[in-house]
PDB file of C-alpha atoms in Angstrom:
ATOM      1  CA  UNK F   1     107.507  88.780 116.701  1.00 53.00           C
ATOM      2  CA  UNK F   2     105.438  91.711 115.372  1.00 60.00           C
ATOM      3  CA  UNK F   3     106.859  94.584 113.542  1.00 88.00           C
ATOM      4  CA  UNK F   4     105.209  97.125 115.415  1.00 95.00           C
ATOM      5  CA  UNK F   5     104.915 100.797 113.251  1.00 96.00           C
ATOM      6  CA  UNK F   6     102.659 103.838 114.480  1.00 98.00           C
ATOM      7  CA  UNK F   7     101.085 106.357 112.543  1.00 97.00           C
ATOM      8  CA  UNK F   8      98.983 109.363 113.981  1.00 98.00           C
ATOM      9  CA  UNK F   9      96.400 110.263 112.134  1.00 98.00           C
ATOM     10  CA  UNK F  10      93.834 113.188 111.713  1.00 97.00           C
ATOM     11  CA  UNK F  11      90.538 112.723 109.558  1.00 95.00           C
ATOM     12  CA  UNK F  12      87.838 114.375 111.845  1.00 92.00           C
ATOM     13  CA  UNK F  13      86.219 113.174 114.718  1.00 93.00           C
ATOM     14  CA  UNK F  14      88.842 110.131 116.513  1.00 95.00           C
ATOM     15  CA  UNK F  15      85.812 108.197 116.923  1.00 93.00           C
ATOM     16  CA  UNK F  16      85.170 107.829 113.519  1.00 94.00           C
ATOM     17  CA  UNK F  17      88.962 106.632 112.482  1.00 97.00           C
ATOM     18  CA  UNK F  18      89.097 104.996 115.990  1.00 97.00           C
ATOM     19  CA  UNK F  19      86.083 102.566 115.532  1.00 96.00           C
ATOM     20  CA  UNK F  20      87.416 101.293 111.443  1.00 97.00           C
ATOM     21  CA  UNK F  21      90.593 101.013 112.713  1.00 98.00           C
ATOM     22  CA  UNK F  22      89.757  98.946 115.613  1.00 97.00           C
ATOM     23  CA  UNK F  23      88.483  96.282 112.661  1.00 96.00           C
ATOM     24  CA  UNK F  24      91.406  96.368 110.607  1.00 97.00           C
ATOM     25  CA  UNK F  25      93.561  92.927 110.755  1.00 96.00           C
ATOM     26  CA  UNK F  26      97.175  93.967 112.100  1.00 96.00           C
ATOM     27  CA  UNK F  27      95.903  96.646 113.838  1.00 97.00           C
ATOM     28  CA  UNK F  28      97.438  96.333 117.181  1.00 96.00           C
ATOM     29  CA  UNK F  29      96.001  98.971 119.116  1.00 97.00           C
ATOM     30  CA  UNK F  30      94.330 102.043 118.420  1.00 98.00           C
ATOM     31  CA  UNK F  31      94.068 105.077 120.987  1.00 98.00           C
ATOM     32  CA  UNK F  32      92.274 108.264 120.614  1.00 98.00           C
ATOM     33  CA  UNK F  33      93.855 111.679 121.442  1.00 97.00           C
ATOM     34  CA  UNK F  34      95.112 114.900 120.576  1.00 98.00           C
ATOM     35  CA  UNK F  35      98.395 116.049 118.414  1.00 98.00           C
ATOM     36  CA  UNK F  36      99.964 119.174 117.338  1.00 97.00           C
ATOM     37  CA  UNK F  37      98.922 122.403 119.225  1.00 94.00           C
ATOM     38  CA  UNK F  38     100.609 124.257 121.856  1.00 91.00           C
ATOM     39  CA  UNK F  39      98.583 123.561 125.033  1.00 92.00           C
ATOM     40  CA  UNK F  40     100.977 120.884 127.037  1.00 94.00           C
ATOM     41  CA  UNK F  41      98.000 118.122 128.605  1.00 95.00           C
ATOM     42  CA  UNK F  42      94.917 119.880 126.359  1.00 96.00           C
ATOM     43  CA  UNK F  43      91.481 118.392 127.561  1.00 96.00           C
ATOM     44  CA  UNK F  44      88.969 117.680 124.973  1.00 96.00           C
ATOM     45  CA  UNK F  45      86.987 121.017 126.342  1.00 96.00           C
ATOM     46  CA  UNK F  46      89.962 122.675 125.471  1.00 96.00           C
ATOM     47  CA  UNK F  47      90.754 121.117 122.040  1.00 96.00           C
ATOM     48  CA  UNK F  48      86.722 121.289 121.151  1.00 93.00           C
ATOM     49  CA  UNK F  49      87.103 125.787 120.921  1.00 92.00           C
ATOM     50  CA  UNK F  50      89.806 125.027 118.572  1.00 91.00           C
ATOM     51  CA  UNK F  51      92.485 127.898 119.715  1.00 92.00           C
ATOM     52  CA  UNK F  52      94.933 125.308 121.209  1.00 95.00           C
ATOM     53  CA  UNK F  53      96.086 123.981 117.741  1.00 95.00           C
ATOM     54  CA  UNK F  54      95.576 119.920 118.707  1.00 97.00           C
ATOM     55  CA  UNK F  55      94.029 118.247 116.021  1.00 97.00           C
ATOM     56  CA  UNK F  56      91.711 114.997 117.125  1.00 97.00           C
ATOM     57  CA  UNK F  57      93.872 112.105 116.065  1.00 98.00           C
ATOM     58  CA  UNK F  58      93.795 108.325 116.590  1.00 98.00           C
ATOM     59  CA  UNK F  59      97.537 106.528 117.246  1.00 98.00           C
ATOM     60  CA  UNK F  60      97.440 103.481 114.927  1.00 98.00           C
ATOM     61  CA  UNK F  61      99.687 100.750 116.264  1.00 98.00           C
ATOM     62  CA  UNK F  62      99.979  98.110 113.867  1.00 97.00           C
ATOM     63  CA  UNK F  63     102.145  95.178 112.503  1.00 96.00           C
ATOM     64  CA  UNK F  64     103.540  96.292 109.449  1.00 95.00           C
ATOM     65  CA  UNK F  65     104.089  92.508 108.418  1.00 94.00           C
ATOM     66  CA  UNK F  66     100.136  92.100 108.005  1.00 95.00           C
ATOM     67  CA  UNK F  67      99.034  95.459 106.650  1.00 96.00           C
ATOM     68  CA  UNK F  68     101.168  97.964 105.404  1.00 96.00           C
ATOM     69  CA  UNK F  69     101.423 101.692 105.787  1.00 97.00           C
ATOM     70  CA  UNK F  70     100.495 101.945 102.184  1.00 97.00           C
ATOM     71  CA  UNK F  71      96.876 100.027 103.738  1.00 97.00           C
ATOM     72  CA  UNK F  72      96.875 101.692 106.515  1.00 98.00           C
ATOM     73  CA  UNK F  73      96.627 105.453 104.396  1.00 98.00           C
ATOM     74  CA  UNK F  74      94.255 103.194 101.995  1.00 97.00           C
ATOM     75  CA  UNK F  75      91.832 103.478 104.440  1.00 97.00           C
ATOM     76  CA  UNK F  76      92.804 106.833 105.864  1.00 97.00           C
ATOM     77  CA  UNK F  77      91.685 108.569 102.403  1.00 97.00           C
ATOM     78  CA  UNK F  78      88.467 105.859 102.112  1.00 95.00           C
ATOM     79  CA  UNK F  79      86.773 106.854 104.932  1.00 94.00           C
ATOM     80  CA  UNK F  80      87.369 110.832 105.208  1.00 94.00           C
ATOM     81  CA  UNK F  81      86.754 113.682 102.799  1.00 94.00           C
ATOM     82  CA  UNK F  82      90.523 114.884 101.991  1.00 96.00           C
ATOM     83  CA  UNK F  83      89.635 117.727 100.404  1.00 95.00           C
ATOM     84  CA  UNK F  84      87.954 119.102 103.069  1.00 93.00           C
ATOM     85  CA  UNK F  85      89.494 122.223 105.051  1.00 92.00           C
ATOM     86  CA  UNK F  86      89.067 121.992 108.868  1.00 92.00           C
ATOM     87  CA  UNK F  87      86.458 120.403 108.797  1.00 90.00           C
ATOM     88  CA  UNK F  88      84.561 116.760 108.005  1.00 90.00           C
ATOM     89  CA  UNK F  89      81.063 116.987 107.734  1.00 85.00           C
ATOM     90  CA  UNK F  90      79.268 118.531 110.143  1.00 86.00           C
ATOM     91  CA  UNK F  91      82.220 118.684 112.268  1.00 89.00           C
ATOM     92  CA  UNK F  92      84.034 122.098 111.892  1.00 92.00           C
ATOM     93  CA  UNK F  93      87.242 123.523 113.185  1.00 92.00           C
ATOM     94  CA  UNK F  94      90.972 123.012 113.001  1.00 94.00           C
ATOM     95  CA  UNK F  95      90.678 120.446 115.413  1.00 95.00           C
ATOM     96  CA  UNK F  96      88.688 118.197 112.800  1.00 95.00           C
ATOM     97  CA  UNK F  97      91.688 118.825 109.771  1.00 95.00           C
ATOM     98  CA  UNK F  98      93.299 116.437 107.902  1.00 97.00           C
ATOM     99  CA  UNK F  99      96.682 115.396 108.570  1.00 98.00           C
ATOM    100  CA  UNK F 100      98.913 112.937 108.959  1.00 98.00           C
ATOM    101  CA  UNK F 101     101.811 112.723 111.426  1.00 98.00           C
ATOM    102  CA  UNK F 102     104.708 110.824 110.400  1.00 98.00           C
ATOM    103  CA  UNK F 103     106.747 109.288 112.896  1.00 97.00           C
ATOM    104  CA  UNK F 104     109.519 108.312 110.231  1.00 96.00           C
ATOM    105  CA  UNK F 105     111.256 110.038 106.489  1.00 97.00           C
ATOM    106  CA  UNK F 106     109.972 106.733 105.076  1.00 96.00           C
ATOM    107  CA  UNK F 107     106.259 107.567 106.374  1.00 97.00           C
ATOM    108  CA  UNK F 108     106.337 111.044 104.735  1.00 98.00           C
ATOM    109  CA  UNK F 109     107.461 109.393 101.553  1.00 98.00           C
ATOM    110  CA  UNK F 110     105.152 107.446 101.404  1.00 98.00           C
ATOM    111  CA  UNK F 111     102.270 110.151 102.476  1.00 98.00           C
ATOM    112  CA  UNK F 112     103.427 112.185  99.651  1.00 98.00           C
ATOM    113  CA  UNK F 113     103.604 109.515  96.659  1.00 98.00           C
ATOM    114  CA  UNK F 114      99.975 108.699  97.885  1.00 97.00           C
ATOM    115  CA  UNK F 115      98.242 112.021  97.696  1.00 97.00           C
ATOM    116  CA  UNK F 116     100.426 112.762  94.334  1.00 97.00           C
ATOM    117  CA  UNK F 117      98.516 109.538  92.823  1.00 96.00           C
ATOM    118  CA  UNK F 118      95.433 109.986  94.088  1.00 96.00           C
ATOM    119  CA  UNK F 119      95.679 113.979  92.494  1.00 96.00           C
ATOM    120  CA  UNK F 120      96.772 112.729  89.970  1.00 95.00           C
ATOM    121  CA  UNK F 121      94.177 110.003  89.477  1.00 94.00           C
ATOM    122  CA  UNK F 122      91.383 112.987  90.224  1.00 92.00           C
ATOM    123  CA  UNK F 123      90.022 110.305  92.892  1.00 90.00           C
ATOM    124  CA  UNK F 124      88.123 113.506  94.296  1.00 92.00           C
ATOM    125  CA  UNK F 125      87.188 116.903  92.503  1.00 93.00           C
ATOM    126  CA  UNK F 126      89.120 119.301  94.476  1.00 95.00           C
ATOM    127  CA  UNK F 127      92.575 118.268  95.587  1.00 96.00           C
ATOM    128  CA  UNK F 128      94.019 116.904  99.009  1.00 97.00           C
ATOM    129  CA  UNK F 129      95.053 119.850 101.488  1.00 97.00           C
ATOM    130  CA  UNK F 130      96.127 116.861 104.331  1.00 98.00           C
ATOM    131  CA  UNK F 131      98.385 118.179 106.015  1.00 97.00           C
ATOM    132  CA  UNK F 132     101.991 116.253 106.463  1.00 98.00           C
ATOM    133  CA  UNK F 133     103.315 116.951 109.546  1.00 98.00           C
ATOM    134  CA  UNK F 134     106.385 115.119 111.995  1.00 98.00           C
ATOM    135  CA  UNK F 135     104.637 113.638 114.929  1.00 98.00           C
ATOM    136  CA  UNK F 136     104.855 115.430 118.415  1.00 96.00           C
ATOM    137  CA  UNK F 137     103.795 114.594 121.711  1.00 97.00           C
ATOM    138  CA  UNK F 138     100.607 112.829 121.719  1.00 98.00           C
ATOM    139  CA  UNK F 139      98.110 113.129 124.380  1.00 98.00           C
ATOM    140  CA  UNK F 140      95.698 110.582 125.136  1.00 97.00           C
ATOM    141  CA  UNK F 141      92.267 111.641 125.399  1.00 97.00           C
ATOM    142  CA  UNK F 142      90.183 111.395 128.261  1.00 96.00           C
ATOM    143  CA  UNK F 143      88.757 107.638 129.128  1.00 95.00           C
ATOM    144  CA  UNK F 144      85.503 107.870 127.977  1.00 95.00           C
ATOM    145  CA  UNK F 145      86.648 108.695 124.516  1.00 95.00           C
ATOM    146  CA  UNK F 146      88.544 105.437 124.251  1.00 96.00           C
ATOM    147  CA  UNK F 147      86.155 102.949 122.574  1.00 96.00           C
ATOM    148  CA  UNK F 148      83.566 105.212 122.339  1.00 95.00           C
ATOM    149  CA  UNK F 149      81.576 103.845 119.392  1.00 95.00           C
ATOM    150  CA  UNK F 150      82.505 100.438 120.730  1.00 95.00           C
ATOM    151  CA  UNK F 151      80.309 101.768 124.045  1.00 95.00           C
ATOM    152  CA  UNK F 152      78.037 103.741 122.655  1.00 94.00           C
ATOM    153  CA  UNK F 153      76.965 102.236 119.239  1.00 94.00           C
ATOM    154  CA  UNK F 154      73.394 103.705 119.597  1.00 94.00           C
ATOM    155  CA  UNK F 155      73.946 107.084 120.310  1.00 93.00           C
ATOM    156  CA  UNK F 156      72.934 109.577 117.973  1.00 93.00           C
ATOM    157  CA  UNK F 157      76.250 110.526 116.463  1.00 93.00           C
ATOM    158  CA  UNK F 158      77.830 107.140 116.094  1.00 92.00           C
ATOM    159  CA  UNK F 159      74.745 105.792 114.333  1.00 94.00           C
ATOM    160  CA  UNK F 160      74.823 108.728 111.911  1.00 93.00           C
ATOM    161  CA  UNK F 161      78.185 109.373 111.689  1.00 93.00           C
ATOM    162  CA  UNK F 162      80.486 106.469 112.716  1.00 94.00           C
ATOM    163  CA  UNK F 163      78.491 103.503 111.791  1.00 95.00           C
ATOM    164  CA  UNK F 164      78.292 104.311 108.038  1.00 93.00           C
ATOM    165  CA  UNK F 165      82.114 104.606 108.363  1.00 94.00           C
ATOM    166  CA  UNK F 166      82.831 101.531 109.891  1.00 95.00           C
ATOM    167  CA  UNK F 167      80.116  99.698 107.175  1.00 94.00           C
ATOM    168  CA  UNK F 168      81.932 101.728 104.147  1.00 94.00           C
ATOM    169  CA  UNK F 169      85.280 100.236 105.849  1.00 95.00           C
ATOM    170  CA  UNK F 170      83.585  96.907 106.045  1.00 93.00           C
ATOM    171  CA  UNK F 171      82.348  96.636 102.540  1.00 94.00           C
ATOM    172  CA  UNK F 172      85.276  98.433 100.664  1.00 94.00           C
ATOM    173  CA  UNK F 173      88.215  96.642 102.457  1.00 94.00           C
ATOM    174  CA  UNK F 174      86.641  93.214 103.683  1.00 93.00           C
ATOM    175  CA  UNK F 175      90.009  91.548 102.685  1.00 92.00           C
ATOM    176  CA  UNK F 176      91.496  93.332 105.306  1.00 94.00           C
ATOM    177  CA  UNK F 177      88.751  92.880 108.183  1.00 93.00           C
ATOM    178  CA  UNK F 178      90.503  91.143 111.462  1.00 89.00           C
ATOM    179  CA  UNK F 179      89.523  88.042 111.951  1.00 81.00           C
ATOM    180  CA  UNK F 180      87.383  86.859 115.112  1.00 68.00           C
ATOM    181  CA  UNK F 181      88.716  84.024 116.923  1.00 57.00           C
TER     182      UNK F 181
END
């Protein structure tokens, strides 16, 4: 029986985190939403002007017998600039901030040892301002959201954005790639 953990996290667009996540072996689901603002039931119109507070998060399901949390922010800090205040390329706004929501003391921990190494380390030239944050209600973003690069791999976004995500996650972390039946 799985030992089932979740993690919410923010690193920009949810697309983006959704679509590596959705690769990684114990990853047992992955859902795209919103966390953290003030709005009860915010719609993505809502969360896109940036004044309800919700940050664009992914909840990470996963079976913390097959990849750890420690893997799990491995990837988190691979794949997004942490360094980077509201914002993630092109993508500007509170809404597209960096920040983890723990759902556990032993999360937050954890969190915190991380981004002291990786400051410490000087992994990146300006240091990590992702935020730490307990989790709160989590609201699932609208269907068509769900899967989107999964659905939509051509579109103009996901191949310049998202793919060379999901390739950087592919070539950086192959050990940890789920495997196809």
């Amino acid at each position: 029986m799985p030992t089932q953990e979740i993690v919410t996290l923010g690193g920009g667009c949810f697309w983006c985190l959704e679509a590596v996540y959705d690769e990684m072996e114990g990853v047992l689901s992955v859902e795209s939403g919103y966390m953290g603002g003030s709005l009860p039931d915010p719609t993505y119109q809502a969360v896109c002007t940036g004044g309800t507070g919700h940050v664009e998060v992914v909840q990470v399901t996963f079976d913390s017998e097959i990849t750890t949390f420690r893997e799990i922010l491995e990837v988190f800090f691979a794949i997004h600039d942490p360094t980077s205040l509201d914002r993630q390329g092109n993508d500007t706004g509170t809404q597209y901030r960096s920040v983890i929501f723990f759902h556990s003391e032993a999360q937050k921990s954890e969190a915190e040892k991380m981004i002291a190494e990786l400051n410490a380390e000087g992994v990146w030239r300006d240091p990590i301002v992702t935020e730490l944050r307990p989790a709160g209600t989590f609201y699932i973003a609208e269907d068509y959201h769900q899967e989107y690069f999964a659905h939509n791999p051509r579109q103009p976004y996901c191949s310049f954005v998202v793919a060379p995500k999901v390739r950087k996650f592919r070539e950086h972390f192959a050990a940890k790639l789920r495997r196809r039946a």
